[in-house]
Amino acid sequence: MGTGGRRVVLAAAVAALSSIAVGGVVAGTGATDDAALRPARGKPDGAVERRVDALLAKMTLREKLAQLQLLADNQVTDEDARNGVGAVLSLTDPEKIAHLQRVAVTESRLKIPLLFAYDTIHGFRTTFPIPLAEASSFDPDVATTDLTIAARETAAVGIKQIYSPMVDVSHEPRWGRIAEGAGEDPYLGSVMAAARVKAAQGASYAADDKVVTSPKHLAAYGQPEGGRDYNTTDMSESRLLNLYLPPFKAAIDAGADTTMCGFNALSGVPACANDHLMTDILKGRWGFDGFVESDYTAVAELRACPPRNPDEGPCGHGVAADGPDAARIAFNAGVDSEMVSKNITDFGAQLVAQGKLSIRRIDDAVRRVLRVKFRAGLFEHPYADASQIAPRTMTPDDVAAARRVAARSMVLLKNEGNALPLSGDVGSVAVVGALANSQKDPLGPWSGVGKPEDAVTVLDGIKAAVPNATVTYAEGCDVPCESDAGFAAAAAAASAAQVTVVVLGESADMSGEAASRSSIDLPGRQEALLQAIKATGKPFVVVLMNGRPLTLDDVDATAPAILESWFGGIQAGNAIADILFGKVNPGGKLPVTFPHNVGQVPIYYNHEQTGRPCNTEEKYNSRYLDLPCTPLYAFGHGLSYTTFQIANLRLSAKTMKPSSSVLASVDVRNAGSRAGDEVVQLYLHDPVASMTQPVRRLRGFQRVTLQPGETKTVSFRIDPGDVGFYDNAGRFRVEPGTIHLYAGSDSTAELTASFEVTQ
Ligand code: BGC
C-alpha cells in the first residue's frame, strides 16, 4: 500500500455476495451454504395476515376472480372498478387514476382499492440513462438515485407498483431489450437489482414516495433464440440457476413483493405456465409471498392459434387448447394476476365448478394480491395528494442528479493520444450527426412519461460547455443514413472547425421491446459519414448513442477517441459535454461484451471452458476460420483520462473452510495527474469441479475515486457461497479444491492469487 492509502470496505458487494445463491439443496461434497437454503423473506406480518383473511372471508368467488384481473388503461371502465377489478396498468393521468380509485373504494361492494402499475424503467418524468448505461457505472448508488426519484414521481400520481427492475441477464446484443437490463453478468445484475428494489420500496412501500417493485421477466427471457424478441429459450437447469436467476433472487431478497412471468417458453414450458419457476423456485424455495402477474396477454398466448383458437386474439404457445385451458394452466402453475387477457374472469368460475382450479389456489392468489395492497397502505391511503405532484416531480435537484448519473454511466472505449478531453478554450467545434440534435433519442426506449422537450441535445450541451466557441452543426445524414447527400456539408463544417464531434448510433426505437436487429452495425452509411469526416484531416472524436453493444471494428480503426454514451436521459447532452471537455473524468465500464462481428454472438466473458479452447493458430479447436477468439471490447473495459495501477493482490487466508471467509485485498493507485475513478474488479475461477466452470466470473467490484498519486486498498470478502455453483439437479455445490482469483480493471485482469476450499 502506498503512503496515504486507505481501506475501502466493500459493503454493497459483500451484501450482494451473500444474496447471489438462488436456492436449492447443498450437495454433501462440500461446505454448507446457508444462503442457498434460507428463504428470502422473514415472517409475515400477523396484522396484515388477519386483515387479508377477514376480507377474503367476505368475498364471493366472482369478487375473488375480479381481484386476479389486471386491465390496461385502454380497457378499464368504471364498471370494472365497481365490480372490484384488481389492478390497472399504464394509466398515468392523476385525475383518471383518482377517479377510478374513487369508484373502486366508494362504489364497489367491498371497497378494495385498485393497484395502479406502470413501467418505470429508468425514470418516470425525469428520464435517467437506460439501465444498461446505469449498469456501466458499476455503482449501485447510480441505480439508487434513479429509483429514489423515479419512485417518488411515480407514487405522486397515485401509481403504487412499477414493472421494474428489468433483471434479465442477456448475452444477446441483437435483442432490443438488452437496453432495459444490467447486461450479461449475474453478479453485477444482482447488485443493481437489489439497489433498484431497495431504493424504490424503501423501508416500507406504504410511504407516499415509494412503490412496490416487480422484477421481470421470470425467467430467462434475455436469451431468445436468434435474438428475436419473445422467442424460445432453452437451457440446462444449472445455467438457469447460475446465470439467469441470481438477479431475481437478489431482487426478491431485497424485498420485491411482485414479479412478472415472461412471454418466452423456457425449455419447452412457457414462463407463465411454468410451475417450476413460479411455484417450486419462487414461492417454494425462496419463500416469496407476494404475487406474480402475467406479462401482457401472456395467459392468452398459451393457447393454440387458429384453427384450434377460432376466437382469434393472442395465441401461439399451443400448450392450452382454449381460454379456459389457458387460465387453468397459468393459475395452477402460479400466476396470480392476469394482465389484459381475461381468461381468469371469464372462465375462473367454470374451472372451479369443474374441479380444474381449486378454490384453495384461487384463495392463495387473492391473498397474495391483497397482502401487497395492505402492505402498500392502499386501504388507509388510496389516493395520492394531487397538490404534491408538482413539488415532487423533476425538481432542479432531480435534473442535477440526472446529469451526474448520466456522466457516471458513460464509458470511454478508446482514447488514443489523449484525443480527449477537448480543450475548453477551443475556438470552434463542428457537431455532426442526426443524434447530436435529437431530443427524443437520448431518452431511449421505455422512457416513461419523460418528454423530449426536457432533454438537452448533445449540440446544446456542447454550446453551453464552450460558450465562447463557434459551434456549427451539420446533420450529415439521418439515423438510418441511407443517403450521403449531406456528407459534403458535414465535411465542410469539419474542415472549418478546430475539432469535430461526430455523434453516431441508433435511434431510441431501435432498441426496447420488439426491436431486435439481425445486424448490430451502425445503421446505413454512418461509417461512411465518419470516413468523410476523417478525410478532412482535421481532429475529431466519436460519441455513440445506442441501446445495445454494436460492432465497431471500423469505428475503432478510424476514430482516435470513442465515448459510449448509451441513451443518457434528459441530461445526456450536458453529461456528454461534461466528459468531452474534461469537467468529468469518465469512469464507467462495459457491463456487456462488444463483439467484432455479429457472427461471434453469443460472446461473453464468463463462458464455460471447452475441451478445445479457442486458438486461431491451430486447427482442431473451438474457433472461427475468419474471426478472432476475443471480442473488440471486453466486459469490464473502460478508460479514464488518468491511469491506474492495480497491484498487490493478497489474501487473508490460504484456505476456506465451510464456515470461514477469505478476504482478498488489492491496492489501486492513480498514477496520472488528474483525479479519476477506477472500478476495481475481482473475478474467480474454479479450475477443477464436477461440472465445467466459467473461465472466470465476477465476484466483487468497487468504484473508487482517487486523487493524483493517491492509493486505496479495496477488500472483497469471499464466502463459501460465492465459490459454489448449481448442478443440473438444482443442488448448490461447494466443492473442495483450488480457487483462482483475478483482480484488475476489466475481465482480462491478470493479477492472480489462489486459495484452497477445504471440507
Ligand atoms: C412488456 C412488459 C411490460 C408490459 C406492460 C409488455 O409488453 O413485455 O415488460 O411490463 O408490457 O407494459
Coordinates of C-alpha atoms and ligand atoms in Angstrom, one line a residue, residues 89-90 118-119 121 163-164 166 177 180 216-217 221 229-230 260 263 293 295-296 339 446 513, ligand 1:
L89 CA -51.6 -0.7 -15.8
S90 CA -50.3 2.2 -17.8
Y118 CA -46.5 1.4 -14.6
D119 CA -43.3 0.6 -16.4
I121 CA -37.8 1.5 -16.0
Y163 CA -42.9 -3.2 -13.6
S164 CA -39.2 -2.8 -12.8
M166 CA -35.9 -5.5 -15.6
R177 CA -34.5 -5.3 -24.6
E180 CA -33.5 -2.4 -20.2
K216 CA -39.2 -9.2 -14.6
H217 CA -39.4 -11.2 -16.7
Y221 CA -36.4 -14.0 -21.3
D229 CA -37.9 -10.9 -29.0
Y230 CA -40.4 -13.3 -27.4
M260 CA -43.9 -10.8 -13.8
F263 CA -43.6 -14.2 -22.7
E293 CA -48.6 -11.0 -12.7
D295 CA -47.0 -10.3 -18.9
Y296 CA -49.3 -8.6 -21.4
M339 CA -52.7 -8.9 -17.5
W446 CA -39.2 2.8 -22.1
E513 CA -39.4 -4.2 -26.8
Ligands
BGC1 C1 -43.7 -6.0 -21.6 C2 -43.5 -5.8 -20.1 C3 -44.3 -4.6 -19.6 C4 -45.8 -4.8 -20.0 C5 -46.7 -3.7 -19.5 C6 -45.1 -6.0 -22.0 O1 -45.3 -5.9 -23.4 O2 -43.1 -7.2 -22.0 O3 -42.1 -5.6 -19.8 O4 -44.2 -4.5 -18.3 O5 -45.8 -4.9 -21.4 O6 -46.4 -2.5 -20.2

